[in-house]
Amino acid sequence: MTLQATVSLGWVNTVLAAAERQGVSRAALLAQAGLPPGALAQERWPMDHITRLWRAAAAATGNPGFGLQVGLQAGPQSFGSVDGLLQSSATLRQAIAAVQRYQRLISDGGRFQLIAGQGAGWLVYHPRQGLLAFSPHQIEAVLAAVVTFAGWVLGAPVQALSVQFSQPRLGPLAGYRATFGCPVAFEQAFSGVLLDNAVLDAPLPRADALSQRLHGRHAAARLAALSAGGALVRELRAWLEAALQAGHLPTRAQAAQALLVSERTLARRMRDEDLSFSGLLDEVRRASALQAVAEGRGTLAEISQSLGYAEPSVFWRAFRRWTGCTPAQWRKGTGLSAPVGAMSQAPELVRQLDG
């Protein structure tokens, strides 16, 4: 893990409000999760805090569809300081790009990736948990919130073409059909929502270029303030990406040399910011591998070699650890096995933006 993952209070309140609608008070839920009442005074929560909240809410409500209901109840308040930017975007695709760029302002709990196809695009969610494993309700809430968010900015209900989860089904299939209004599959290569390009590129009713620029500046300032002290991780990530692209397996000693500091100084700075060189290298390799495999960029052996793995079998094991599936299953799941007519060409990955 690199930096401590946190989540905005806006998303926390969305979970609490959903539990209240089912008869579970905020005080009772916080107590069951082992969190003090004063936690609500914090602007952001550590990721493990909200995971405990999710687990407590699922137990207290006894509702297998709790996560879906949370996602359906997401609104402007759930997105905090980013909502104005999203509403003023020109299209849903542009709004999604804004979410990718300013994801940290909402939650560090995962990243979105848009995989573009000829007729439709997969919006894939990559969870990033803390020390505690996510509740599966958290993943369901995110995908349900995607559909809610799309309808919110478009000003009309949106129906996805397909939805899939990497996890098993939690409740009756009827609940998923009612939420998404489309085929839903489970235990797949990734969790995501397939949206028609006509939906992604439709003009938004509240689009305003000037307002978008103003909200964008505000979001950028908020993100800079939140990321203060995180310059080192950005420098290291950029250098690691460049080193891998050049075909070199980077080391910490080389990183120190590139950053014009001693290896001991770099080690101290990384320790002060709770950074792990091997963990950061693993993150960069993971992002590069997912993109290369989904794009069909070379054979498994070639991709393995480009990422500095001694043997394809080592890369294969790392890929299974990252995604829970094989490279072949991932490549198939990102578009080549999509519903007929939805994505007839190999997908093009849109680069995930940091933040």
JSON list of N, CA and C in Angstrom, two decimals, residues 57-120:
[
{"chain": "A", "resi": 57, "resn": "ALA", "atom": "N", "xyz": [-23.69, -2.33, 8.61]},
{"chain": "A", "resi": 57, "resn": "ALA", "atom": "CA", "xyz": [-24.97, -2.01, 7.98]},
{"chain": "A", "resi": 57, "resn": "ALA", "atom": "C", "xyz": [-25.60, -3.24, 7.35]},
{"chain": "A", "resi": 58, "resn": "ALA", "atom": "N", "xyz": [-24.79, -4.06, 6.69]},
{"chain": "A", "resi": 58, "resn": "ALA", "atom": "CA", "xyz": [-25.32, -5.28, 6.08]},
{"chain": "A", "resi": 58, "resn": "ALA", "atom": "C", "xyz": [-25.88, -6.22, 7.15]},
{"chain": "A", "resi": 59, "resn": "ALA", "atom": "N", "xyz": [-25.18, -6.30, 8.29]},
{"chain": "A", "resi": 59, "resn": "ALA", "atom": "CA", "xyz": [-25.65, -7.17, 9.38]},
{"chain": "A", "resi": 59, "resn": "ALA", "atom": "C", "xyz": [-26.89, -6.59, 10.05]},
{"chain": "A", "resi": 60, "resn": "ALA", "atom": "N", "xyz": [-26.90, -5.28, 10.28]},
{"chain": "A", "resi": 60, "resn": "ALA", "atom": "CA", "xyz": [-28.01, -4.66, 11.01]},
{"chain": "A", "resi": 60, "resn": "ALA", "atom": "C", "xyz": [-29.31, -4.65, 10.19]},
{"chain": "A", "resi": 61, "resn": "THR", "atom": "N", "xyz": [-29.19, -4.42, 8.90]},
{"chain": "A", "resi": 61, "resn": "THR", "atom": "CA", "xyz": [-30.40, -4.38, 8.06]},
{"chain": "A", "resi": 61, "resn": "THR", "atom": "C", "xyz": [-30.84, -5.77, 7.63]},
{"chain": "A", "resi": 62, "resn": "GLY", "atom": "N", "xyz": [-29.90, -6.70, 7.56]},
{"chain": "A", "resi": 62, "resn": "GLY", "atom": "CA", "xyz": [-30.22, -8.04, 7.08]},
{"chain": "A", "resi": 62, "resn": "GLY", "atom": "C", "xyz": [-30.72, -8.05, 5.65]},
{"chain": "A", "resi": 63, "resn": "ASN", "atom": "N", "xyz": [-30.36, -7.03, 4.90]},
{"chain": "A", "resi": 63, "resn": "ASN", "atom": "CA", "xyz": [-30.87, -6.85, 3.55]},
{"chain": "A", "resi": 63, "resn": "ASN", "atom": "C", "xyz": [-29.80, -7.21, 2.53]},
{"chain": "A", "resi": 64, "resn": "PRO", "atom": "N", "xyz": [-29.98, -8.30, 1.76]},
{"chain": "A", "resi": 64, "resn": "PRO", "atom": "CA", "xyz": [-28.95, -8.65, 0.77]},
{"chain": "A", "resi": 64, "resn": "PRO", "atom": "C", "xyz": [-28.83, -7.65, -0.36]},
{"chain": "A", "resi": 65, "resn": "GLY", "atom": "N", "xyz": [-29.82, -6.78, -0.50]},
{"chain": "A", "resi": 65, "resn": "GLY", "atom": "CA", "xyz": [-29.77, -5.76, -1.53]},
{"chain": "A", "resi": 65, "resn": "GLY", "atom": "C", "xyz": [-29.37, -4.40, -1.01]},
{"chain": "A", "resi": 66, "resn": "PHE", "atom": "N", "xyz": [-28.76, -4.35, 0.18]},
{"chain": "A", "resi": 66, "resn": "PHE", "atom": "CA", "xyz": [-28.44, -3.06, 0.79]},
{"chain": "A", "resi": 66, "resn": "PHE", "atom": "C", "xyz": [-27.49, -2.24, -0.08]},
{"chain": "A", "resi": 67, "resn": "GLY", "atom": "N", "xyz": [-26.46, -2.86, -0.63]},
{"chain": "A", "resi": 67, "resn": "GLY", "atom": "CA", "xyz": [-25.51, -2.13, -1.45]},
{"chain": "A", "resi": 67, "resn": "GLY", "atom": "C", "xyz": [-26.17, -1.53, -2.68]},
{"chain": "A", "resi": 68, "resn": "LEU", "atom": "N", "xyz": [-27.05, -2.28, -3.33]},
{"chain": "A", "resi": 68, "resn": "LEU", "atom": "CA", "xyz": [-27.76, -1.77, -4.50]},
{"chain": "A", "resi": 68, "resn": "LEU", "atom": "C", "xyz": [-28.60, -0.56, -4.13]},
{"chain": "A", "resi": 69, "resn": "GLN", "atom": "N", "xyz": [-29.25, -0.62, -2.97]},
{"chain": "A", "resi": 69, "resn": "GLN", "atom": "CA", "xyz": [-30.10, 0.49, -2.54]},
{"chain": "A", "resi": 69, "resn": "GLN", "atom": "C", "xyz": [-29.27, 1.73, -2.24]},
{"chain": "A", "resi": 70, "resn": "VAL", "atom": "N", "xyz": [-28.09, 1.55, -1.66]},
{"chain": "A", "resi": 70, "resn": "VAL", "atom": "CA", "xyz": [-27.21, 2.69, -1.41]},
{"chain": "A", "resi": 70, "resn": "VAL", "atom": "C", "xyz": [-26.85, 3.37, -2.73]},
{"chain": "A", "resi": 71, "resn": "GLY", "atom": "N", "xyz": [-26.48, 2.56, -3.72]},
{"chain": "A", "resi": 71, "resn": "GLY", "atom": "CA", "xyz": [-26.11, 3.11, -5.02]},
{"chain": "A", "resi": 71, "resn": "GLY", "atom": "C", "xyz": [-27.25, 3.86, -5.69]},
{"chain": "A", "resi": 72, "resn": "LEU", "atom": "N", "xyz": [-28.46, 3.33, -5.55]},
{"chain": "A", "resi": 72, "resn": "LEU", "atom": "CA", "xyz": [-29.62, 3.98, -6.16]},
{"chain": "A", "resi": 72, "resn": "LEU", "atom": "C", "xyz": [-29.95, 5.31, -5.48]},
{"chain": "A", "resi": 73, "resn": "GLN", "atom": "N", "xyz": [-29.54, 5.45, -4.22]},
{"chain": "A", "resi": 73, "resn": "GLN", "atom": "CA", "xyz": [-29.84, 6.67, -3.48]},
{"chain": "A", "resi": 73, "resn": "GLN", "atom": "C", "xyz": [-28.71, 7.69, -3.54]},
{"chain": "A", "resi": 74, "resn": "ALA", "atom": "N", "xyz": [-27.67, 7.39, -4.30]},
{"chain": "A", "resi": 74, "resn": "ALA", "atom": "CA", "xyz": [-26.56, 8.34, -4.45]},
{"chain": "A", "resi": 74, "resn": "ALA", "atom": "C", "xyz": [-27.05, 9.58, -5.19]},
{"chain": "A", "resi": 75, "resn": "GLY", "atom": "N", "xyz": [-26.57, 10.74, -4.78]},
{"chain": "A", "resi": 75, "resn": "GLY", "atom": "CA", "xyz": [-26.96, 11.99, -5.41]},
{"chain": "A", "resi": 75, "resn": "GLY", "atom": "C", "xyz": [-25.84, 12.99, -5.37]},
{"chain": "A", "resi": 76, "resn": "PRO", "atom": "N", "xyz": [-26.11, 14.25, -5.68]},
{"chain": "A", "resi": 76, "resn": "PRO", "atom": "CA", "xyz": [-25.06, 15.27, -5.66]},
{"chain": "A", "resi": 76, "resn": "PRO", "atom": "C", "xyz": [-24.27, 15.30, -4.37]},
{"chain": "A", "resi": 77, "resn": "GLN", "atom": "N", "xyz": [-24.97, 15.07, -3.23]},
{"chain": "A", "resi": 77, "resn": "GLN", "atom": "CA", "xyz": [-24.28, 15.12, -1.94]},
{"chain": "A", "resi": 77, "resn": "GLN", "atom": "C", "xyz": [-23.24, 14.00, -1.81]},
{"chain": "A", "resi": 78, "resn": "SER", "atom": "N", "xyz": [-23.41, 12.92, -2.58]},
{"chain": "A", "resi": 78, "resn": "SER", "atom": "CA", "xyz": [-22.47, 11.80, -2.50]},
{"chain": "A", "resi": 78, "resn": "SER", "atom": "C", "xyz": [-21.15, 12.14, -3.18]},
{"chain": "A", "resi": 79, "resn": "PHE", "atom": "N", "xyz": [-21.16, 13.10, -4.10]},
{"chain": "A", "resi": 79, "resn": "PHE", "atom": "CA", "xyz": [-19.97, 13.43, -4.87]},
{"chain": "A", "resi": 79, "resn": "PHE", "atom": "C", "xyz": [-19.26, 14.68, -4.36]},
{"chain": "A", "resi": 80, "resn": "GLY", "atom": "N", "xyz": [-19.82, 15.31, -3.33]},
{"chain": "A", "resi": 80, "resn": "GLY", "atom": "CA", "xyz": [-19.15, 16.43, -2.68]},
{"chain": "A", "resi": 80, "resn": "GLY", "atom": "C", "xyz": [-18.80, 17.55, -3.63]},
{"chain": "A", "resi": 81, "resn": "SER", "atom": "N", "xyz": [-17.55, 18.02, -3.55]},
{"chain": "A", "resi": 81, "resn": "SER", "atom": "CA", "xyz": [-17.13, 19.21, -4.30]},
{"chain": "A", "resi": 81, "resn": "SER", "atom": "C", "xyz": [-17.00, 18.97, -5.79]},
{"chain": "A", "resi": 82, "resn": "VAL", "atom": "N", "xyz": [-17.22, 17.73, -6.24]},
{"chain": "A", "resi": 82, "resn": "VAL", "atom": "CA", "xyz": [-17.07, 17.42, -7.66]},
{"chain": "A", "resi": 82, "resn": "VAL", "atom": "C", "xyz": [-18.38, 17.54, -8.41]},
{"chain": "A", "resi": 83, "resn": "ASP", "atom": "N", "xyz": [-19.52, 17.63, -7.70]},
{"chain": "A", "resi": 83, "resn": "ASP", "atom": "CA", "xyz": [-20.82, 17.53, -8.38]},
{"chain": "A", "resi": 83, "resn": "ASP", "atom": "C", "xyz": [-21.03, 18.64, -9.41]},
{"chain": "A", "resi": 84, "resn": "GLY", "atom": "N", "xyz": [-20.60, 19.88, -9.11]},
{"chain": "A", "resi": 84, "resn": "GLY", "atom": "CA", "xyz": [-20.77, 20.97, -10.07]},
{"chain": "A", "resi": 84, "resn": "GLY", "atom": "C", "xyz": [-20.00, 20.72, -11.35]},
{"chain": "A", "resi": 85, "resn": "LEU", "atom": "N", "xyz": [-18.81, 20.19, -11.24]},
{"chain": "A", "resi": 85, "resn": "LEU", "atom": "CA", "xyz": [-17.99, 19.88, -12.41]},
{"chain": "A", "resi": 85, "resn": "LEU", "atom": "C", "xyz": [-18.66, 18.81, -13.26]},
{"chain": "A", "resi": 86, "resn": "LEU", "atom": "N", "xyz": [-19.23, 17.80, -12.61]},
{"chain": "A", "resi": 86, "resn": "LEU", "atom": "CA", "xyz": [-19.87, 16.71, -13.35]},
{"chain": "A", "resi": 86, "resn": "LEU", "atom": "C", "xyz": [-21.09, 17.21, -14.10]},
{"chain": "A", "resi": 87, "resn": "GLN", "atom": "N", "xyz": [-21.91, 18.00, -13.44]},
{"chain": "A", "resi": 87, "resn": "GLN", "atom": "CA", "xyz": [-23.14, 18.48, -14.06]},
{"chain": "A", "resi": 87, "resn": "GLN", "atom": "C", "xyz": [-22.86, 19.43, -15.24]},
{"chain": "A", "resi": 88, "resn": "SER", "atom": "N", "xyz": [-21.79, 20.19, -15.18]},
{"chain": "A", "resi": 88, "resn": "SER", "atom": "CA", "xyz": [-21.49, 21.16, -16.23]},
{"chain": "A", "resi": 88, "resn": "SER", "atom": "C", "xyz": [-20.68, 20.57, -17.37]},
{"chain": "A", "resi": 89, "resn": "SER", "atom": "N", "xyz": [-20.33, 19.29, -17.30]},
{"chain": "A", "resi": 89, "resn": "SER", "atom": "CA", "xyz": [-19.57, 18.65, -18.38]},
{"chain": "A", "resi": 89, "resn": "SER", "atom": "C", "xyz": [-20.40, 18.59, -19.65]},
{"chain": "A", "resi": 90, "resn": "ALA", "atom": "N", "xyz": [-19.72, 18.46, -20.77]},
{"chain": "A", "resi": 90, "resn": "ALA", "atom": "CA", "xyz": [-20.42, 18.47, -22.06]},
{"chain": "A", "resi": 90, "resn": "ALA", "atom": "C", "xyz": [-21.15, 17.16, -22.32]},
{"chain": "A", "resi": 91, "resn": "THR", "atom": "N", "xyz": [-20.54, 16.03, -21.93]},
{"chain": "A", "resi": 91, "resn": "THR", "atom": "CA", "xyz": [-21.13, 14.71, -22.16]},
{"chain": "A", "resi": 91, "resn": "THR", "atom": "C", "xyz": [-20.87, 13.83, -20.95]},
{"chain": "A", "resi": 92, "resn": "LEU", "atom": "N", "xyz": [-21.55, 12.69, -20.91]},
{"chain": "A", "resi": 92, "resn": "LEU", "atom": "CA", "xyz": [-21.31, 11.73, -19.84]},
{"chain": "A", "resi": 92, "resn": "LEU", "atom": "C", "xyz": [-19.88, 11.20, -19.91]},
{"chain": "A", "resi": 93, "resn": "ARG", "atom": "N", "xyz": [-19.38, 11.01, -21.11]},
{"chain": "A", "resi": 93, "resn": "ARG", "atom": "CA", "xyz": [-17.99, 10.53, -21.24]},
{"chain": "A", "resi": 93, "resn": "ARG", "atom": "C", "xyz": [-17.03, 11.54, -20.61]},
{"chain": "A", "resi": 94, "resn": "GLN", "atom": "N", "xyz": [-17.27, 12.82, -20.83]},
{"chain": "A", "resi": 94, "resn": "GLN", "atom": "CA", "xyz": [-16.42, 13.86, -20.25]},
{"chain": "A", "resi": 94, "resn": "GLN", "atom": "C", "xyz": [-16.58, 13.90, -18.73]},
{"chain": "A", "resi": 95, "resn": "ALA", "atom": "N", "xyz": [-17.80, 13.69, -18.25]},
{"chain": "A", "resi": 95, "resn": "ALA", "atom": "CA", "xyz": [-18.03, 13.66, -16.81]},
{"chain": "A", "resi": 95, "resn": "ALA", "atom": "C", "xyz": [-17.30, 12.48, -16.17]},
{"chain": "A", "resi": 96, "resn": "ILE", "atom": "N", "xyz": [-17.28, 11.34, -16.86]},
{"chain": "A", "resi": 96, "resn": "ILE", "atom": "CA", "xyz": [-16.56, 10.17, -16.35]},
{"chain": "A", "resi": 96, "resn": "ILE", "atom": "C", "xyz": [-15.07, 10.47, -16.27]},
{"chain": "A", "resi": 97, "resn": "ALA", "atom": "N", "xyz": [-14.55, 11.16, -17.28]},
{"chain": "A", "resi": 97, "resn": "ALA", "atom": "CA", "xyz": [-13.13, 11.54, -17.25]},
{"chain": "A", "resi": 97, "resn": "ALA", "atom": "C", "xyz": [-12.84, 12.44, -16.05]},
{"chain": "A", "resi": 98, "resn": "ALA", "atom": "N", "xyz": [-13.80, 13.31, -15.70]},
{"chain": "A", "resi": 98, "resn": "ALA", "atom": "CA", "xyz": [-13.63, 14.17, -14.53]},
{"chain": "A", "resi": 98, "resn": "ALA", "atom": "C", "xyz": [-13.63, 13.34, -13.25]},
{"chain": "A", "resi": 99, "resn": "VAL", "atom": "N", "xyz": [-14.51, 12.33, -13.19]},
{"chain": "A", "resi": 99, "resn": "VAL", "atom": "CA", "xyz": [-14.52, 11.44, -12.03]},
{"chain": "A", "resi": 99, "resn": "VAL", "atom": "C", "xyz": [-13.17, 10.74, -11.91]},
{"chain": "A", "resi": 100, "resn": "GLN", "atom": "N", "xyz": [-12.64, 10.25, -13.03]},
{"chain": "A", "resi": 100, "resn": "GLN", "atom": "CA", "xyz": [-11.34, 9.58, -13.00]},
{"chain": "A", "resi": 100, "resn": "GLN", "atom": "C", "xyz": [-10.25, 10.51, -12.47]},
{"chain": "A", "resi": 101, "resn": "ARG", "atom": "N", "xyz": [-10.29, 11.74, -12.94]},
{"chain": "A", "resi": 101, "resn": "ARG", "atom": "CA", "xyz": [-9.23, 12.67, -12.55]},
{"chain": "A", "resi": 101, "resn": "ARG", "atom": "C", "xyz": [-9.33, 13.09, -11.09]},
{"chain": "A", "resi": 102, "resn": "TYR", "atom": "N", "xyz": [-10.56, 13.28, -10.61]},
{"chain": "A", "resi": 102, "resn": "TYR", "atom": "CA", "xyz": [-10.75, 13.78, -9.25]},
{"chain": "A", "resi": 102, "resn": "TYR", "atom": "C", "xyz": [-11.35, 12.74, -8.32]},
{"chain": "A", "resi": 103, "resn": "GLN", "atom": "N", "xyz": [-11.11, 11.47, -8.62]},
{"chain": "A", "resi": 103, "resn": "GLN", "atom": "CA", "xyz": [-11.66, 10.37, -7.83]},
{"chain": "A", "resi": 103, "resn": "GLN", "atom": "C", "xyz": [-11.32, 10.50, -6.35]},
{"chain": "A", "resi": 104, "resn": "ARG", "atom": "N", "xyz": [-10.12, 10.98, -6.04]},
{"chain": "A", "resi": 104, "resn": "ARG", "atom": "CA", "xyz": [-9.70, 11.07, -4.64]},
{"chain": "A", "resi": 104, "resn": "ARG", "atom": "C", "xyz": [-10.61, 11.96, -3.82]},
{"chain": "A", "resi": 105, "resn": "LEU", "atom": "N", "xyz": [-11.21, 12.98, -4.45]},
{"chain": "A", "resi": 105, "resn": "LEU", "atom": "CA", "xyz": [-12.08, 13.88, -3.70]},
{"chain": "A", "resi": 105, "resn": "LEU", "atom": "C", "xyz": [-13.34, 13.17, -3.23]},
{"chain": "A", "resi": 106, "resn": "ILE", "atom": "N", "xyz": [-13.70, 12.08, -3.90]},
{"chain": "A", "resi": 106, "resn": "ILE", "atom": "CA", "xyz": [-14.86, 11.29, -3.50]},
{"chain": "A", "resi": 106, "resn": "ILE", "atom": "C", "xyz": [-14.41, 10.14, -2.61]},
{"chain": "A", "resi": 107, "resn": "SER", "atom": "N", "xyz": [-13.48, 9.34, -3.12]},
{"chain": "A", "resi": 107, "resn": "SER", "atom": "CA", "xyz": [-13.01, 8.17, -2.37]},
{"chain": "A", "resi": 107, "resn": "SER", "atom": "C", "xyz": [-11.74, 7.62, -3.00]},
{"chain": "A", "resi": 108, "resn": "ASP", "atom": "N", "xyz": [-10.85, 7.13, -2.14]},
{"chain": "A", "resi": 108, "resn": "ASP", "atom": "CA", "xyz": [-9.66, 6.41, -2.61]},
{"chain": "A", "resi": 108, "resn": "ASP", "atom": "C", "xyz": [-9.95, 4.92, -2.75]},
{"chain": "A", "resi": 109, "resn": "GLY", "atom": "N", "xyz": [-11.21, 4.54, -2.57]},
{"chain": "A", "resi": 109, "resn": "GLY", "atom": "CA", "xyz": [-11.56, 3.12, -2.51]},
{"chain": "A", "resi": 109, "resn": "GLY", "atom": "C", "xyz": [-11.50, 2.39, -3.83]},
{"chain": "A", "resi": 110, "resn": "GLY", "atom": "N", "xyz": [-11.14, 3.05, -4.91]},
{"chain": "A", "resi": 110, "resn": "GLY", "atom": "CA", "xyz": [-11.04, 2.36, -6.19]},
{"chain": "A", "resi": 110, "resn": "GLY", "atom": "C", "xyz": [-10.85, 3.36, -7.31]},
{"chain": "A", "resi": 111, "resn": "ARG", "atom": "N", "xyz": [-10.61, 2.83, -8.50]},
{"chain": "A", "resi": 111, "resn": "ARG", "atom": "CA", "xyz": [-10.44, 3.67, -9.68]},
{"chain": "A", "resi": 111, "resn": "ARG", "atom": "C", "xyz": [-11.33, 3.14, -10.80]},
{"chain": "A", "resi": 112, "resn": "PHE", "atom": "N", "xyz": [-11.76, 4.06, -11.66]},
{"chain": "A", "resi": 112, "resn": "PHE", "atom": "CA", "xyz": [-12.56, 3.69, -12.82]},
{"chain": "A", "resi": 112, "resn": "PHE", "atom": "C", "xyz": [-11.70, 3.68, -14.07]},
{"chain": "A", "resi": 113, "resn": "GLN", "atom": "N", "xyz": [-12.05, 2.79, -14.97]},
{"chain": "A", "resi": 113, "resn": "GLN", "atom": "CA", "xyz": [-11.35, 2.66, -16.23]},
{"chain": "A", "resi": 113, "resn": "GLN", "atom": "C", "xyz": [-12.41, 2.53, -17.33]},
{"chain": "A", "resi": 114, "resn": "LEU", "atom": "N", "xyz": [-12.32, 3.35, -18.36]},
{"chain": "A", "resi": 114, "resn": "LEU", "atom": "CA", "xyz": [-13.26, 3.29, -19.46]},
{"chain": "A", "resi": 114, "resn": "LEU", "atom": "C", "xyz": [-12.62, 2.55, -20.62]},
{"chain": "A", "resi": 115, "resn": "ILE", "atom": "N", "xyz": [-13.22, 1.45, -21.01]},
{"chain": "A", "resi": 115, "resn": "ILE", "atom": "CA", "xyz": [-12.71, 0.64, -22.12]},
{"chain": "A", "resi": 115, "resn": "ILE", "atom": "C", "xyz": [-13.64, 0.88, -23.31]},
{"chain": "A", "resi": 116, "resn": "ALA", "atom": "N", "xyz": [-13.14, 1.60, -24.31]},
{"chain": "A", "resi": 116, "resn": "ALA", "atom": "CA", "xyz": [-13.98, 2.05, -25.42]},
{"chain": "A", "resi": 116, "resn": "ALA", "atom": "C", "xyz": [-14.10, 0.97, -26.49]},
{"chain": "A", "resi": 117, "resn": "GLY", "atom": "N", "xyz": [-15.30, 0.82, -27.02]},
{"chain": "A", "resi": 117, "resn": "GLY", "atom": "CA", "xyz": [-15.56, -0.10, -28.11]},
{"chain": "A", "resi": 117, "resn": "GLY", "atom": "C", "xyz": [-16.29, 0.61, -29.23]},
{"chain": "A", "resi": 118, "resn": "GLN", "atom": "N", "xyz": [-16.54, -0.08, -30.33]},
{"chain": "A", "resi": 118, "resn": "GLN", "atom": "CA", "xyz": [-17.16, 0.55, -31.49]},
{"chain": "A", "resi": 118, "resn": "GLN", "atom": "C", "xyz": [-18.58, 1.02, -31.18]},
{"chain": "A", "resi": 119, "resn": "GLY", "atom": "N", "xyz": [-19.34, 0.21, -30.44]},
{"chain": "A", "resi": 119, "resn": "GLY", "atom": "CA", "xyz": [-20.72, 0.58, -30.16]},
{"chain": "A", "resi": 119, "resn": "GLY", "atom": "C", "xyz": [-21.01, 0.94, -28.73]},
{"chain": "A", "resi": 120, "resn": "ALA", "atom": "N", "xyz": [-20.12, 0.55, -27.83]},
{"chain": "A", "resi": 120, "resn": "ALA", "atom": "CA", "xyz": [-20.37, 0.76, -26.41]},
{"chain": "A", "resi": 120, "resn": "ALA", "atom": "C", "xyz": [-19.05, 0.75, -25.66]}
]
